[in-house]
PDB file of N, CA and C in Angstrom:
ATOM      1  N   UNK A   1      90.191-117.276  61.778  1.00  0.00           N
ATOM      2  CA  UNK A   1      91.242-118.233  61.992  1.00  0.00           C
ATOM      3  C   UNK A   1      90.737-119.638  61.703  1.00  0.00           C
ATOM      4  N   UNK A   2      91.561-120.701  60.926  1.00  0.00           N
ATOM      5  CA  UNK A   2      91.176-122.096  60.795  1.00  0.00           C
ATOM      6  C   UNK A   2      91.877-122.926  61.608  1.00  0.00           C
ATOM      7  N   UNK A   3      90.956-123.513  62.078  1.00  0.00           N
ATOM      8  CA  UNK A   3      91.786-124.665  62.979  1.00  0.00           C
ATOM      9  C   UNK A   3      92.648-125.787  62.146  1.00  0.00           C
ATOM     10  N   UNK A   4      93.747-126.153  62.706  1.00  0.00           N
ATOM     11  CA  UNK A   4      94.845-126.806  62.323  1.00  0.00           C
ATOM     12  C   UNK A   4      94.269-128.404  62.236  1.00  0.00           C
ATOM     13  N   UNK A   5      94.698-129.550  61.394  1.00  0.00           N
ATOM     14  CA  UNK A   5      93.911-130.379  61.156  1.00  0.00           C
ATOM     15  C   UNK A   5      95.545-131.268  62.492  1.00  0.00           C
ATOM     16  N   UNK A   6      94.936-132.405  62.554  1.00  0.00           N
ATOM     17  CA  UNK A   6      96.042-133.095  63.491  1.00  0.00           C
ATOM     18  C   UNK A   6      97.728-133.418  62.768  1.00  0.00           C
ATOM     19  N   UNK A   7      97.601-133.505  61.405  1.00  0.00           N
ATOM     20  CA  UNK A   7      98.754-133.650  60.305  1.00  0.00           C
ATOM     21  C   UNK A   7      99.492-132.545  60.635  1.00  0.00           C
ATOM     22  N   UNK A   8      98.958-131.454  60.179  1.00  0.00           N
ATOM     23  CA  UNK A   8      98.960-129.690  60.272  1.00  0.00           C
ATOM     24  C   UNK A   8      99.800-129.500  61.579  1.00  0.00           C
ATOM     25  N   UNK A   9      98.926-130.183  62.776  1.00  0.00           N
ATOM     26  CA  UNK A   9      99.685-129.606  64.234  1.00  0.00           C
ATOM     27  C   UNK A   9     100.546-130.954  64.250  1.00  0.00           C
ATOM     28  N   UNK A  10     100.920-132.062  64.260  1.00  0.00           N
ATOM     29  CA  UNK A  10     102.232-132.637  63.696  1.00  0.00           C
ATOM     30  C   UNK A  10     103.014-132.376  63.349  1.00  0.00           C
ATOM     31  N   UNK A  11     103.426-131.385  62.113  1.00  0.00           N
ATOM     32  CA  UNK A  11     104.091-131.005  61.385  1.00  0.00           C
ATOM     33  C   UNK A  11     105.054-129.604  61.871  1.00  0.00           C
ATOM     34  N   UNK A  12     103.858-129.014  62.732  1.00  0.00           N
ATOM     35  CA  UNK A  12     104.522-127.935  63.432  1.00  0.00           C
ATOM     36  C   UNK A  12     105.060-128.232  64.762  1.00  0.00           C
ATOM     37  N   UNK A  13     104.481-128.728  65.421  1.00  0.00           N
ATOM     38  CA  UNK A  13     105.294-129.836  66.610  1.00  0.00           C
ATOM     39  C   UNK A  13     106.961-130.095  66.332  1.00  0.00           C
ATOM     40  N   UNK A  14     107.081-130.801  65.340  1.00  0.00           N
ATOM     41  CA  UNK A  14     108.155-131.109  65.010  1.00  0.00           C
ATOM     42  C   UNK A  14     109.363-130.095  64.954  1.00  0.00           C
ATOM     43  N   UNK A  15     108.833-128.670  64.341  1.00  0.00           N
ATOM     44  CA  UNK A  15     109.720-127.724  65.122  1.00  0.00           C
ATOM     45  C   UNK A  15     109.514-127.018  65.938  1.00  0.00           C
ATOM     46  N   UNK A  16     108.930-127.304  66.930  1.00  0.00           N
ATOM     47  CA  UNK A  16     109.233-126.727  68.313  1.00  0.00           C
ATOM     48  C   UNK A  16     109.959-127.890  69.160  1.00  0.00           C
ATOM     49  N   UNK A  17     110.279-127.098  70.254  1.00  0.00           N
ATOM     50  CA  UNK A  17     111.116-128.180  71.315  1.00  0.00           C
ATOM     51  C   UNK A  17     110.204-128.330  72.305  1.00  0.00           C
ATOM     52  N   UNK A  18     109.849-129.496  72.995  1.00  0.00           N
ATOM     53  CA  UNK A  18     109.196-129.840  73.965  1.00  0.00           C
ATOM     54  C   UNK A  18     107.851-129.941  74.258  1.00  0.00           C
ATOM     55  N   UNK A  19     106.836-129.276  72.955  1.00  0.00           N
ATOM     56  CA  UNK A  19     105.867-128.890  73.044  1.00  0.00           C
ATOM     57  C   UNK A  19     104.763-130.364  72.713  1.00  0.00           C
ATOM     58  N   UNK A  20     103.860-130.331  73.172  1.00  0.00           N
ATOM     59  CA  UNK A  20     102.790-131.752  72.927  1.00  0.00           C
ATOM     60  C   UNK A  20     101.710-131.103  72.714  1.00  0.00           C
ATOM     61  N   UNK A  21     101.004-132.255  71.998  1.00  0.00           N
ATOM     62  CA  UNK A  21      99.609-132.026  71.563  1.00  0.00           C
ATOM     63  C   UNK A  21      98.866-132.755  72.350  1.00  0.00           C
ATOM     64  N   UNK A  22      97.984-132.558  72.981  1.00  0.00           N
ATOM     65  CA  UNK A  22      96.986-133.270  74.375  1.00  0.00           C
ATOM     66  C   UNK A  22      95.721-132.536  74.670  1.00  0.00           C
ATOM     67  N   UNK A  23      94.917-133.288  74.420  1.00  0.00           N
ATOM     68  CA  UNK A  23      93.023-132.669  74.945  1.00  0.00           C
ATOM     69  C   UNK A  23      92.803-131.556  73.846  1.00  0.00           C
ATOM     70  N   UNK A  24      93.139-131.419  72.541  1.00  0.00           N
ATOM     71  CA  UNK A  24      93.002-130.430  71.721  1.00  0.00           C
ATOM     72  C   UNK A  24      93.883-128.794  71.818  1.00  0.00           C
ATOM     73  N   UNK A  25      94.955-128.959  72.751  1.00  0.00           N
ATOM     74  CA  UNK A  25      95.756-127.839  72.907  1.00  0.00           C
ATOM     75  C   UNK A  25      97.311-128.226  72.422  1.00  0.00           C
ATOM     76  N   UNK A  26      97.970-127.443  72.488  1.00  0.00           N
ATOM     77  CA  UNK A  26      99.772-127.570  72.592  1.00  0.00           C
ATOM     78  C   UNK A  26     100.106-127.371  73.964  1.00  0.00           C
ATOM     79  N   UNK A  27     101.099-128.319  74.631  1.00  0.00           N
ATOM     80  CA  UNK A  27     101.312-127.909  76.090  1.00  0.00           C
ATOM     81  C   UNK A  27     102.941-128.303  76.451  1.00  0.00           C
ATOM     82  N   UNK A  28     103.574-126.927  77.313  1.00  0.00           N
ATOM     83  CA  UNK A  28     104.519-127.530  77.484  1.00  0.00           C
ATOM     84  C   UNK A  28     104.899-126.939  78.866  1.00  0.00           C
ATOM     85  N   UNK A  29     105.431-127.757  79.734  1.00  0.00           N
ATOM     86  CA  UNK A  29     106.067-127.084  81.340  1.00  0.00           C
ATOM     87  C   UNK A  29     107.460-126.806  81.480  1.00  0.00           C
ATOM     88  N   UNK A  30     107.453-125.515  81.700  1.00  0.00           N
ATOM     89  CA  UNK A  30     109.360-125.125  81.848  1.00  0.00           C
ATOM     90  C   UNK A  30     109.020-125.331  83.436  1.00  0.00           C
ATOM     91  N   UNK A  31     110.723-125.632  83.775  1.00  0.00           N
ATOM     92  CA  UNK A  31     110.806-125.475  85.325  1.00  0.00           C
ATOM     93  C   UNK A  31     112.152-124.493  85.207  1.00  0.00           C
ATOM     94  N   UNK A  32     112.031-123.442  85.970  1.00  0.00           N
ATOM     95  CA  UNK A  32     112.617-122.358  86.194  1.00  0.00           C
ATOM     96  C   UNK A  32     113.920-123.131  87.279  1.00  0.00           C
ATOM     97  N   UNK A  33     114.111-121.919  87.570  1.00  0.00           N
ATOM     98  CA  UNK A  33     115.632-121.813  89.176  1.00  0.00           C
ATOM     99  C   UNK A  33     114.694-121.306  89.926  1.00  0.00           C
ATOM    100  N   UNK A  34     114.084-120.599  89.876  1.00  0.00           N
ATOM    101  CA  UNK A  34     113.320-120.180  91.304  1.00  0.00           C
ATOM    102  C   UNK A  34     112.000-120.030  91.018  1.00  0.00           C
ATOM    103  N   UNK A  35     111.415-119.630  92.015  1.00  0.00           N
ATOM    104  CA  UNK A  35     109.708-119.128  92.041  1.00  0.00           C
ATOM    105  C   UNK A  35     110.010-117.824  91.962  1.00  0.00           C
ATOM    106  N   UNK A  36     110.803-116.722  92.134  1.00  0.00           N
ATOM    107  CA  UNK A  36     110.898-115.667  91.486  1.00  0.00           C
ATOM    108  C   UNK A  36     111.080-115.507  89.842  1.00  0.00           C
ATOM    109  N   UNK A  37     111.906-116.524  89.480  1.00  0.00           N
ATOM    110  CA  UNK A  37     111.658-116.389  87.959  1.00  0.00           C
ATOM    111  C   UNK A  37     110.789-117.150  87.418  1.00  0.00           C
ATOM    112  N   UNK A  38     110.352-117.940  87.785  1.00  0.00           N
ATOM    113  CA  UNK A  38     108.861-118.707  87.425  1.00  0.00           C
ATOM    114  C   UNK A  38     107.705-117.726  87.124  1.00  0.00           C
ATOM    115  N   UNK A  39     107.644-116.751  88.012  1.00  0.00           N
ATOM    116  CA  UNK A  39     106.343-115.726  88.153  1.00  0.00           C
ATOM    117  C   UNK A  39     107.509-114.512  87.315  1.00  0.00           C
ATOM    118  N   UNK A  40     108.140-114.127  87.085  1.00  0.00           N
ATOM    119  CA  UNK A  40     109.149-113.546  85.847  1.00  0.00           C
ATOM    120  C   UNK A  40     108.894-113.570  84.609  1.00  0.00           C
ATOM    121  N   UNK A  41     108.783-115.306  84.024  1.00  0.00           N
ATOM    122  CA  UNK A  41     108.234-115.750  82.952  1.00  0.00           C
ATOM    123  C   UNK A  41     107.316-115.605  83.103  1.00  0.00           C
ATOM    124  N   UNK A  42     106.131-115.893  83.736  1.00  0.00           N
ATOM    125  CA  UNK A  42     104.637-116.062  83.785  1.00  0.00           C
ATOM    126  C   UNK A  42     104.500-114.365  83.254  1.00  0.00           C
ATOM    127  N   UNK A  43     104.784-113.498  83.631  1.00  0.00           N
ATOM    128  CA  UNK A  43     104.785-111.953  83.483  1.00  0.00           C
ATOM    129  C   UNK A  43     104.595-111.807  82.112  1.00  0.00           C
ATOM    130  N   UNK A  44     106.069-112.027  81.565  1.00  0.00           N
ATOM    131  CA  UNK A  44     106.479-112.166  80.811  1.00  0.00           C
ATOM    132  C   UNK A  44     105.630-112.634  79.565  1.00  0.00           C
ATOM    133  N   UNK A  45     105.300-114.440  79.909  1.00  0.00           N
ATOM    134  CA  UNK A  45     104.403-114.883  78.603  1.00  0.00           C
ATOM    135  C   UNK A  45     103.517-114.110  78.810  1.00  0.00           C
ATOM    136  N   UNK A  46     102.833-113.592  79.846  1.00  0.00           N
ATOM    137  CA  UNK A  46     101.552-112.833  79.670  1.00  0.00           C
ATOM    138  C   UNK A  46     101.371-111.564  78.691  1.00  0.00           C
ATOM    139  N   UNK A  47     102.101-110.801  78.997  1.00  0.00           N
ATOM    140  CA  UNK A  47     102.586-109.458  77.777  1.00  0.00           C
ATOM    141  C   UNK A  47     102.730-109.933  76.620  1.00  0.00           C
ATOM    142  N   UNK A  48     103.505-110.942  76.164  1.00  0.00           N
ATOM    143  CA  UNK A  48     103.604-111.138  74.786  1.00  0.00           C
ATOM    144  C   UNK A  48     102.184-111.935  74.253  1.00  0.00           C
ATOM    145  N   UNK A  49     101.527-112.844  75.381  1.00  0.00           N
ATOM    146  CA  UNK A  49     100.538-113.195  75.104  1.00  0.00           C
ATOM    147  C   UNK A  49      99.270-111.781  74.340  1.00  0.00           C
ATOM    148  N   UNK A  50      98.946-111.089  75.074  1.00  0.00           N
ATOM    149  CA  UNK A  50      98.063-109.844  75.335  1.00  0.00           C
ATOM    150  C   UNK A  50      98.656-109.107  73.896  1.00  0.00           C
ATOM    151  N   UNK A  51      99.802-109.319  73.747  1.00  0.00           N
ATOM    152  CA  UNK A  51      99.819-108.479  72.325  1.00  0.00           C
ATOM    153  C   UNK A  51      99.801-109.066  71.000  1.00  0.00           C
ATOM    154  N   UNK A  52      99.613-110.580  71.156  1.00  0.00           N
ATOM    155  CA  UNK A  52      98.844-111.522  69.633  1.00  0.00           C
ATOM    156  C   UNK A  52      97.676-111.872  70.524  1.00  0.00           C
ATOM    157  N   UNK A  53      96.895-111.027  71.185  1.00  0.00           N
ATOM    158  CA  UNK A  53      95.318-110.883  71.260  1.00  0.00           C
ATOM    159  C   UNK A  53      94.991-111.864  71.817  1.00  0.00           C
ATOM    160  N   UNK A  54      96.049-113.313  72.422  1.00  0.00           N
ATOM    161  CA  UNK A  54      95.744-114.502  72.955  1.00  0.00           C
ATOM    162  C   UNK A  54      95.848-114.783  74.467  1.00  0.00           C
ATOM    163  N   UNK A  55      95.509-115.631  74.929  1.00  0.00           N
ATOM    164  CA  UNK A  55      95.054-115.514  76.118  1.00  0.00           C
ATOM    165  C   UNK A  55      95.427-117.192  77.231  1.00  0.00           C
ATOM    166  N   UNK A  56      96.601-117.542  77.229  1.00  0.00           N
ATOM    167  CA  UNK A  56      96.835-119.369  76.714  1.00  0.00           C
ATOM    168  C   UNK A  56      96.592-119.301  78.657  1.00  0.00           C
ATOM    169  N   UNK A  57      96.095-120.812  78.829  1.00  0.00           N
ATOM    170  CA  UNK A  57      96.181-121.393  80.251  1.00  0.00           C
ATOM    171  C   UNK A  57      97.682-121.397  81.010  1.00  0.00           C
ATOM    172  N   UNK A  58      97.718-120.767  81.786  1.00  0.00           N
ATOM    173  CA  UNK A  58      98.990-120.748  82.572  1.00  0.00           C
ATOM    174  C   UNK A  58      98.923-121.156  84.293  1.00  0.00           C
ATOM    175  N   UNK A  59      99.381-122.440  84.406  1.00  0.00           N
ATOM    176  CA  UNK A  59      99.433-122.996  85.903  1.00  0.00           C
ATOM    177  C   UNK A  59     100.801-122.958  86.591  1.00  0.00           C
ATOM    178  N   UNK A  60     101.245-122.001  87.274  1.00  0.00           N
ATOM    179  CA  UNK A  60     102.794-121.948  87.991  1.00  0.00           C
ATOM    180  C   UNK A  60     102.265-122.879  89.564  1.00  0.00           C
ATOM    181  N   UNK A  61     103.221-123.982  89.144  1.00  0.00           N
ATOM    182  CA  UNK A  61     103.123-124.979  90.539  1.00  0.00           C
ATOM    183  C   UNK A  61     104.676-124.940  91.024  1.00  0.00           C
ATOM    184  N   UNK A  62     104.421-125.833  91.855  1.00  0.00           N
ATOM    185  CA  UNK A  62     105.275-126.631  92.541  1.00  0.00           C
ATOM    186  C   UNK A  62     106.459-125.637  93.018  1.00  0.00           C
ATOM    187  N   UNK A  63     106.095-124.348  92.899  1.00  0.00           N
ATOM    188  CA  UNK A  63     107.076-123.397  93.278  1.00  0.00           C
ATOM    189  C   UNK A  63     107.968-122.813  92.584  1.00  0.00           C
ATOM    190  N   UNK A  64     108.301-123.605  91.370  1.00  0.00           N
ATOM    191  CA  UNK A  64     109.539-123.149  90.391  1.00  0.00           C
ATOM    192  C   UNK A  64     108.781-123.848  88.578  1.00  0.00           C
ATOM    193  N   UNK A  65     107.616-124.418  88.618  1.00  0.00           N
ATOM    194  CA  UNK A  65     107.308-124.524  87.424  1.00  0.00           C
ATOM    195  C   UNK A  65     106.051-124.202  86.840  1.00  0.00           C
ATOM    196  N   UNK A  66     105.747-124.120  85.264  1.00  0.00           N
ATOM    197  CA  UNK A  66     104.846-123.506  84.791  1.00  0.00           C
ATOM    198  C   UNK A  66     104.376-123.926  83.841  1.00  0.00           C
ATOM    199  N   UNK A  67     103.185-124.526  83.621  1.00  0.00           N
ATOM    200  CA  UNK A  67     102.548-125.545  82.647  1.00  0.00           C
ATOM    201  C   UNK A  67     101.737-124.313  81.634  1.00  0.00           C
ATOM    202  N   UNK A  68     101.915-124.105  80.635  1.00  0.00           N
ATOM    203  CA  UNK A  68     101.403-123.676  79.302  1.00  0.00           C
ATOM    204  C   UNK A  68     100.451-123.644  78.624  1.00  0.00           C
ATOM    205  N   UNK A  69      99.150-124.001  78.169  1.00  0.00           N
ATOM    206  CA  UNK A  69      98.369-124.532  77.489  1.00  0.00           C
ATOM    207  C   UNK A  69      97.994-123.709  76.573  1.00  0.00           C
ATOM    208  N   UNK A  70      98.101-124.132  75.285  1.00  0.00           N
ATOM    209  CA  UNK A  70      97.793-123.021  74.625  1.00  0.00           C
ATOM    210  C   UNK A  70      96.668-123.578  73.291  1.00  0.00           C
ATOM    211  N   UNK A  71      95.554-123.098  73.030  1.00  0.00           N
ATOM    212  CA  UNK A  71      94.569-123.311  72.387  1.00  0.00           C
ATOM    213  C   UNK A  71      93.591-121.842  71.723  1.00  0.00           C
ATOM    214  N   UNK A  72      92.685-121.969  70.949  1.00  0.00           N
ATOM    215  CA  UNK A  72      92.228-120.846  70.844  1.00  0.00           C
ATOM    216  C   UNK A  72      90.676-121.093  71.472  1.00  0.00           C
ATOM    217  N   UNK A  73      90.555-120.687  72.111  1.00  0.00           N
ATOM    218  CA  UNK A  73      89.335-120.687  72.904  1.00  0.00           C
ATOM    219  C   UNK A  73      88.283-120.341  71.615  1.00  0.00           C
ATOM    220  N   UNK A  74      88.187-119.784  70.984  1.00  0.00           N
ATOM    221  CA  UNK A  74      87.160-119.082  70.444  1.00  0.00           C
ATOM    222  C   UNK A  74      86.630-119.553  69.092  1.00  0.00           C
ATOM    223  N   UNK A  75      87.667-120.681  68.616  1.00  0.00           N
ATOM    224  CA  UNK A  75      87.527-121.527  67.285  1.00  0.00           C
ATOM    225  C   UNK A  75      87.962-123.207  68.120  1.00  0.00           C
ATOM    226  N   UNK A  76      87.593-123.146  69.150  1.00  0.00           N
ATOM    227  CA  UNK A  76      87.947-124.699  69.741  1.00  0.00           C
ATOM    228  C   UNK A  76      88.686-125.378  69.219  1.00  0.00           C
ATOM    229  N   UNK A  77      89.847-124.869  69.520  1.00  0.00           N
ATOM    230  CA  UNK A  77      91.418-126.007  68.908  1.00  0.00           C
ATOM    231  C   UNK A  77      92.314-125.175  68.704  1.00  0.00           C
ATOM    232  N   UNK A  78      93.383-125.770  68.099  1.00  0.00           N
ATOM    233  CA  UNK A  78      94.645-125.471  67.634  1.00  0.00           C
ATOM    234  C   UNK A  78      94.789-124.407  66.647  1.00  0.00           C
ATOM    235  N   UNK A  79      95.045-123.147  66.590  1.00  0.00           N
ATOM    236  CA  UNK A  79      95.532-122.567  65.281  1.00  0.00           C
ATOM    237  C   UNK A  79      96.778-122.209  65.034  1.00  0.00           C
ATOM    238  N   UNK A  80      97.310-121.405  64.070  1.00  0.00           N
ATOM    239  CA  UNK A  80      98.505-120.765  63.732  1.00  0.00           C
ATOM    240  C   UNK A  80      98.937-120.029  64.578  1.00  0.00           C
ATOM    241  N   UNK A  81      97.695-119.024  65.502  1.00  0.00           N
ATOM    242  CA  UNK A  81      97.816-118.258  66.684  1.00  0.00           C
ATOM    243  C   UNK A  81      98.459-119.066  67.784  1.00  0.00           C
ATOM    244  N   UNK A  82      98.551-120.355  67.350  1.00  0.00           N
ATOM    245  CA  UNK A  82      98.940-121.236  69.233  1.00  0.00           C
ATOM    246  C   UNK A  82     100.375-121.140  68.846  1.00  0.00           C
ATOM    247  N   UNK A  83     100.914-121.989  67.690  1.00  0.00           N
ATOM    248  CA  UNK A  83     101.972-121.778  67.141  1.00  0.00           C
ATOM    249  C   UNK A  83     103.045-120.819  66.909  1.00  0.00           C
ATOM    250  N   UNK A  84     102.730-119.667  66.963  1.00  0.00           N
ATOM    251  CA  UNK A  84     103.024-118.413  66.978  1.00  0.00           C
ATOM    252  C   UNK A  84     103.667-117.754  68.378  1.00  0.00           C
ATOM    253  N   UNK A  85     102.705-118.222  69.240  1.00  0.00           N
ATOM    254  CA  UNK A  85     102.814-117.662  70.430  1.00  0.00           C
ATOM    255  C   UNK A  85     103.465-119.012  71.271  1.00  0.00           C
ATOM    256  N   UNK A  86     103.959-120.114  70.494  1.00  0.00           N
ATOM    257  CA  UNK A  86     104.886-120.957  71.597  1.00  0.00           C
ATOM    258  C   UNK A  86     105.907-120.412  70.838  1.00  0.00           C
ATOM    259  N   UNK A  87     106.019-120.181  69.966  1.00  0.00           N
ATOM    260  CA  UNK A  87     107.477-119.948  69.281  1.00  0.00           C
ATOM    261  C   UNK A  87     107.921-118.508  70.010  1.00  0.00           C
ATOM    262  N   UNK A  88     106.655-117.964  70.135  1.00  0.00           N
ATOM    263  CA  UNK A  88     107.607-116.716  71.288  1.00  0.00           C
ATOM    264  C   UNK A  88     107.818-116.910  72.304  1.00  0.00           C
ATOM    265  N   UNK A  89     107.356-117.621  72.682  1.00  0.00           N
ATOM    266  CA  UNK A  89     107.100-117.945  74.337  1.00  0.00           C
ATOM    267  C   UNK A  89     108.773-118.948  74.233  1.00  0.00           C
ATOM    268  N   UNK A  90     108.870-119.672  73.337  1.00  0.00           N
ATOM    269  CA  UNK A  90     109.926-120.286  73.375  1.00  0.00           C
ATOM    270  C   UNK A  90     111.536-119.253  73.175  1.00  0.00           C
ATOM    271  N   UNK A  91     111.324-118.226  72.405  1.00  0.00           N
ATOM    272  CA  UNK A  91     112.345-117.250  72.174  1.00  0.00           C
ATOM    273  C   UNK A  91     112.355-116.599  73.819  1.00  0.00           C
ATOM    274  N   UNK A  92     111.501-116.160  74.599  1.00  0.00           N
ATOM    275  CA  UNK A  92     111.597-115.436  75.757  1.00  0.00           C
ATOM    276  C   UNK A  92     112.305-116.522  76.663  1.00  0.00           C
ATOM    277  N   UNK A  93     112.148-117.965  76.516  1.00  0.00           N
ATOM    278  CA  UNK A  93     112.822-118.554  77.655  1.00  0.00           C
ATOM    279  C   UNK A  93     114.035-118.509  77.645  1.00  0.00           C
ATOM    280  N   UNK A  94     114.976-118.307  75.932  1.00  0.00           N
ATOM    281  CA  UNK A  94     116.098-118.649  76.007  1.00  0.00           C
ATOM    282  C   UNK A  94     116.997-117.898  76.323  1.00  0.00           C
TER     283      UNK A  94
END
């Protein structure tokens, strides 16, 4: 996998909704209706995570929300793999 140059993750930013680039990751926080569906999604991104082999930071706070982080640990930064997996992660919320 090649890491995405900052232009590169710009460019893909632009079509996603909500998503930021910060500390070398993509990050974005949904806030749910409940802490039952908060930990729903969390489930959720996790499975789809586990099956593109990725593995993204997931913090469920405040009772009803869930901060994202998604990077490739293993090539330090951004790839196509992060991209990939917000765009699903973004299809499962809707």
């Amino acid at each position: 996998m090649k890491l995405l140059n900052s232009e590169e993750i710009k460019e893909k930013l632009e079509i996603l909704n909500g998503w930021f680039y910060i500390d070398g990751s993509i990050v974005k926080e949904f806030k749910l209706k409940s802490f039952i569906d908060a930990v729903a999604f969390l489930v959720k991104v996790g499975f789809e995570a586990e099956k593109l082999e990725h593995h993204p930071d997931l913090l469920l706070h405040s009772w009803n929300k869930l901060k994202i982080t998604l990077s490739t640990h293993s090539e330090g930064g951004v790839t196509e793999n992060d991209f990939n997996l917000a765009q699903t992660i973004d299809t499962i919320r809707q």
